[in-house]
Coordinates of C-alpha atoms in Angstrom, one line a residue:
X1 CA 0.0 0.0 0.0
X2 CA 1.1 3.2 -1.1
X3 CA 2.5 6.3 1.1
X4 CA 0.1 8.4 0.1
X5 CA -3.0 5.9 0.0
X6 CA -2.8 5.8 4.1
X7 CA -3.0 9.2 4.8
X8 CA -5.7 10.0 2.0
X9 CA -7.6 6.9 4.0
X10 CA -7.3 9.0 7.3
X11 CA -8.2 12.5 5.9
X12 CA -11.4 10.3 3.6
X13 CA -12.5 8.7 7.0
X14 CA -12.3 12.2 9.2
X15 CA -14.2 14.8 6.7
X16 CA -16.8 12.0 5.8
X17 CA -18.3 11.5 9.3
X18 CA -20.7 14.3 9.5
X19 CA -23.3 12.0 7.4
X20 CA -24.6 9.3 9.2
X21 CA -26.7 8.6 12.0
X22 CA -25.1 8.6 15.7
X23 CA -26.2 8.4 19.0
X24 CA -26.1 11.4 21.3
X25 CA -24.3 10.6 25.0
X26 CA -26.8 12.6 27.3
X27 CA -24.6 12.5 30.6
X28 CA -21.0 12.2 31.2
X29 CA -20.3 8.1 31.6
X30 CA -17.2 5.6 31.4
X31 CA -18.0 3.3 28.2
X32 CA -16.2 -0.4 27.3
X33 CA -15.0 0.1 23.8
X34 CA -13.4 -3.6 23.3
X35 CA -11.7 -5.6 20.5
X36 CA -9.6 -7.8 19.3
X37 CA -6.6 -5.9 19.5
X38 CA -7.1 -3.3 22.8
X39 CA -10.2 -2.9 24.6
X40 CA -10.4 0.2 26.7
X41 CA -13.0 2.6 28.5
X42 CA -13.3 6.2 28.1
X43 CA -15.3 9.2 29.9
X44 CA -17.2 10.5 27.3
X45 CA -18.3 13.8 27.1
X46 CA -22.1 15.1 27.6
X47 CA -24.1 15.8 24.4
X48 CA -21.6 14.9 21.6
X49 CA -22.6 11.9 19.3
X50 CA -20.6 8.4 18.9
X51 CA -20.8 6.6 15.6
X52 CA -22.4 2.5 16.3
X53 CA -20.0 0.0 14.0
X54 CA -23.4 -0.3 11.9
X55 CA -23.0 3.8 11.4
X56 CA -19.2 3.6 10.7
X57 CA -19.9 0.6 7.9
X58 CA -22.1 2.3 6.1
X59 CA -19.7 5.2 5.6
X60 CA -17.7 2.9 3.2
X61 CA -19.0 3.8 0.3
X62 CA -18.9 7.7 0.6
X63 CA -15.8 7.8 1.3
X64 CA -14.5 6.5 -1.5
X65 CA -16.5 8.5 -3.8
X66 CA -14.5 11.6 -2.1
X67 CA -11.0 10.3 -3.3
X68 CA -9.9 11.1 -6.8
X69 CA -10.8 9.2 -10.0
X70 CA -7.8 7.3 -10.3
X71 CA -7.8 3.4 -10.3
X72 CA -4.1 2.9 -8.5
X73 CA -5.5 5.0 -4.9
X74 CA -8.8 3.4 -5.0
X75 CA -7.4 0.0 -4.7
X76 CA -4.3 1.3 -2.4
X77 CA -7.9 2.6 -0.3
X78 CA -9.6 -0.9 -0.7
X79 CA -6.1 -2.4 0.5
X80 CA -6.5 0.2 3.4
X81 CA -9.7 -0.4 4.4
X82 CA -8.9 -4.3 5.4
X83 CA -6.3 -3.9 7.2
X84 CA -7.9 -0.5 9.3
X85 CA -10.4 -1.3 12.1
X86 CA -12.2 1.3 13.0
X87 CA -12.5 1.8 17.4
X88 CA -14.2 5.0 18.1
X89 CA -15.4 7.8 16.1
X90 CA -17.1 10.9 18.4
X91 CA -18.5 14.0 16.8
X92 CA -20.1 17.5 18.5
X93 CA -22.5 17.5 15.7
X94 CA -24.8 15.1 14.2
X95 CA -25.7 17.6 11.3
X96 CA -23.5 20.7 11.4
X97 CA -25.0 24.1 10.0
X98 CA -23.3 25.0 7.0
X99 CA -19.5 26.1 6.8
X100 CA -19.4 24.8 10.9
X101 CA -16.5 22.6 11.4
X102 CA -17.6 19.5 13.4
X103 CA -15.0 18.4 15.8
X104 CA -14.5 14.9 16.4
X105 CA -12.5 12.2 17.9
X106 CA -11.5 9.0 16.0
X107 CA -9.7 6.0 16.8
X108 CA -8.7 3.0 14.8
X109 CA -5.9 0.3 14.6
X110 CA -3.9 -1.0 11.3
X111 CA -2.5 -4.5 11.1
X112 CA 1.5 -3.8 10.2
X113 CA 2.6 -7.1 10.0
X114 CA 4.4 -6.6 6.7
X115 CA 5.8 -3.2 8.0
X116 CA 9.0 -4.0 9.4
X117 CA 10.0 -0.3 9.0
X118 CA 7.3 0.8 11.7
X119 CA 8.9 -0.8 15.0
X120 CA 7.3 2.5 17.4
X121 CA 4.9 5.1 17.1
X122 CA 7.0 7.5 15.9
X123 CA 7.9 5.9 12.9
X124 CA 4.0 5.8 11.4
X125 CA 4.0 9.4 12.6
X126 CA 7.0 10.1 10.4
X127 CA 4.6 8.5 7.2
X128 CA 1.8 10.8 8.6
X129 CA 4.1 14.3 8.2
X130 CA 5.8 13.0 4.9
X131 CA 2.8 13.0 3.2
X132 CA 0.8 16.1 4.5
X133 CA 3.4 17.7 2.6
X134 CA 2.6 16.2 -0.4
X135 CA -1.2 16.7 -0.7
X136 CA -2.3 19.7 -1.9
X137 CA -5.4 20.4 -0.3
X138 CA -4.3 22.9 2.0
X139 CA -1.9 25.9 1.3
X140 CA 0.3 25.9 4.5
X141 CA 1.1 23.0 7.1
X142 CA 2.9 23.3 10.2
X143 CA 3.8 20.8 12.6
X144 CA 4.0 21.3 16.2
X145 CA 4.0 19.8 19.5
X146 CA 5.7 16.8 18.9
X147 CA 6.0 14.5 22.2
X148 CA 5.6 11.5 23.7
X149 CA 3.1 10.9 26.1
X150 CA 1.7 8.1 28.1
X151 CA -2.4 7.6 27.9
X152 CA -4.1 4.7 30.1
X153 CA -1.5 2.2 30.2
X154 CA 0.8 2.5 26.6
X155 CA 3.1 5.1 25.8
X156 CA 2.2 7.0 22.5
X157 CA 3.8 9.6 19.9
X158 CA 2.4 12.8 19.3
X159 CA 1.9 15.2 16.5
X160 CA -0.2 18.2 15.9
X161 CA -1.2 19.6 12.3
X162 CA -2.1 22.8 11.7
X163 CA -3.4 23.6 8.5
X164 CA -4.8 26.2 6.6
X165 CA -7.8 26.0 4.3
X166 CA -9.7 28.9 3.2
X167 CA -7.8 31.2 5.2
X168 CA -9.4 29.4 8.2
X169 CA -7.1 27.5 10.6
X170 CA -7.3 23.7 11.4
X171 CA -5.9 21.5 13.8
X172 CA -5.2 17.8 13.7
X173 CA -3.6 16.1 16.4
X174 CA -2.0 12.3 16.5
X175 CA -1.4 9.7 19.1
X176 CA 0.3 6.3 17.6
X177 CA 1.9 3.4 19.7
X178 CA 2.6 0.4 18.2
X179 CA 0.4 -2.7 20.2
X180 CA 0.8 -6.3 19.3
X181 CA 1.7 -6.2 15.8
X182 CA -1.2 -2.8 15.3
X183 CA -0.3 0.2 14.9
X184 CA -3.0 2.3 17.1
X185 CA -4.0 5.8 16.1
X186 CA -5.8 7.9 17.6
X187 CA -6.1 11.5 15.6
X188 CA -8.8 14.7 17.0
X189 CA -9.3 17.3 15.0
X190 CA -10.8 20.9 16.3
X191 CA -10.6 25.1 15.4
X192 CA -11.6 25.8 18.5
X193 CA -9.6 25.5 22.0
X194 CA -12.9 24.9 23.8
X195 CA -13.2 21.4 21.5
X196 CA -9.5 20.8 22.2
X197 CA -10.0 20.8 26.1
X198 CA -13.4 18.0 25.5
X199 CA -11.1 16.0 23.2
X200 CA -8.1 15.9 25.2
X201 CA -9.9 15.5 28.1
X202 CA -11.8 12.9 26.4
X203 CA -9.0 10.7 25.6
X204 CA -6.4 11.0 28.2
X205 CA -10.0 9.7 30.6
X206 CA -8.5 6.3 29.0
X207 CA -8.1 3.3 31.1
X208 CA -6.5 0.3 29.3
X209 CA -8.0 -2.7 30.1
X210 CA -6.0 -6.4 29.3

């Protein structure tokens, strides 16, 4: 799978979930997100919306109407798509007003078995940056914040994106650890730093479970 193909998977996947039907969380509770890779619980926050699997499967199909019509990235994105499990994806807003940026979490795990080159967290990271400064749909890209950090019981790299589109300004930030032959990848994306604060709140709440 190509370079390129990954990272138009994750950027397909992110701006494509503002379409389907979720369910709103009505009160701040600990939920049991489990599967065969990591299972985990998380705090989430009150009134934002998390996908069902049944929600996130029937996304497959839009999203790869969004990529371009060339034959060589869809299959890289059909490649993608069966190695990629999808664990979490949380949004603000089912159905946001028009031109509103709808902040989200997502969280998914990629088998790298054949990916002797990715030995840390860092390293898919490094994939990540490379090719944000490739694609052209955004005008300027910075990269910032890089750390490492340790969430629930694993010890991830960070990155933050900050991109400009449209004179507006976006941020994207990336936590990858490498788990039993997964890479795990968890990516929020906000504008503002009142979204930031629910996110990362949101996901450092997590509490890995065996």
């Amino acid at each position: 799978m190509k370079l390129k193909t990954v990272i138009l998977y994750i950027i397909v996947v992110f701006f494509s979930f503002s379409k389907v039907t979720t369910a709103k969380n009505t009160n701040i509770n600990t939920v049991l997100f489990k599967t065969s890779i990591i299972s985990f619980t998380l705090d989430l926050p009150k009134n934002w919306y998390v996908h069902s699997q049944q929600a996130i499967e029937s996304l497959k199909t839009a999203q790869q109407l969004l990529l371009p019509e060339n034959k060589a990235l869809q299959k890289g994105y059909q490649r993608s798509k069966k190695r990629t499990t999808y664990i979490l994806v949380m949004k603000k807003f089912i159905k946001p007003k028009k031109n509103e940026f709808n902040p989200g979490l997502v969280g998914m795990f990629e088998n790298i078995t054949f990916k002797h080159n990715i030995k840390i967290g860092k390293d898919y990271l490094i994939r990540i940056k490379k090719v944000y400064r490739k694609v052209h749909f955004s005008k300027s890209i910075s990269f910032i914040n890089e750390e490492i950090i340790k969430i629930g019981n694993l010890i991830y790299d960070t990155m933050t994106i900050k991109l400009i589109i449209n004179n507006k300004k976006y941020y994207q930030q990336f936590f990858a650890t490498i788990y039993k032959q997964h890479a795990i990848i968890f990516f929020y994306s906000y504008r503002k730093k009142s979204n930031e604060s629910v996110l990362k709140r949101t996901l450092h709440s997590m509490k890995f479970i065996k």
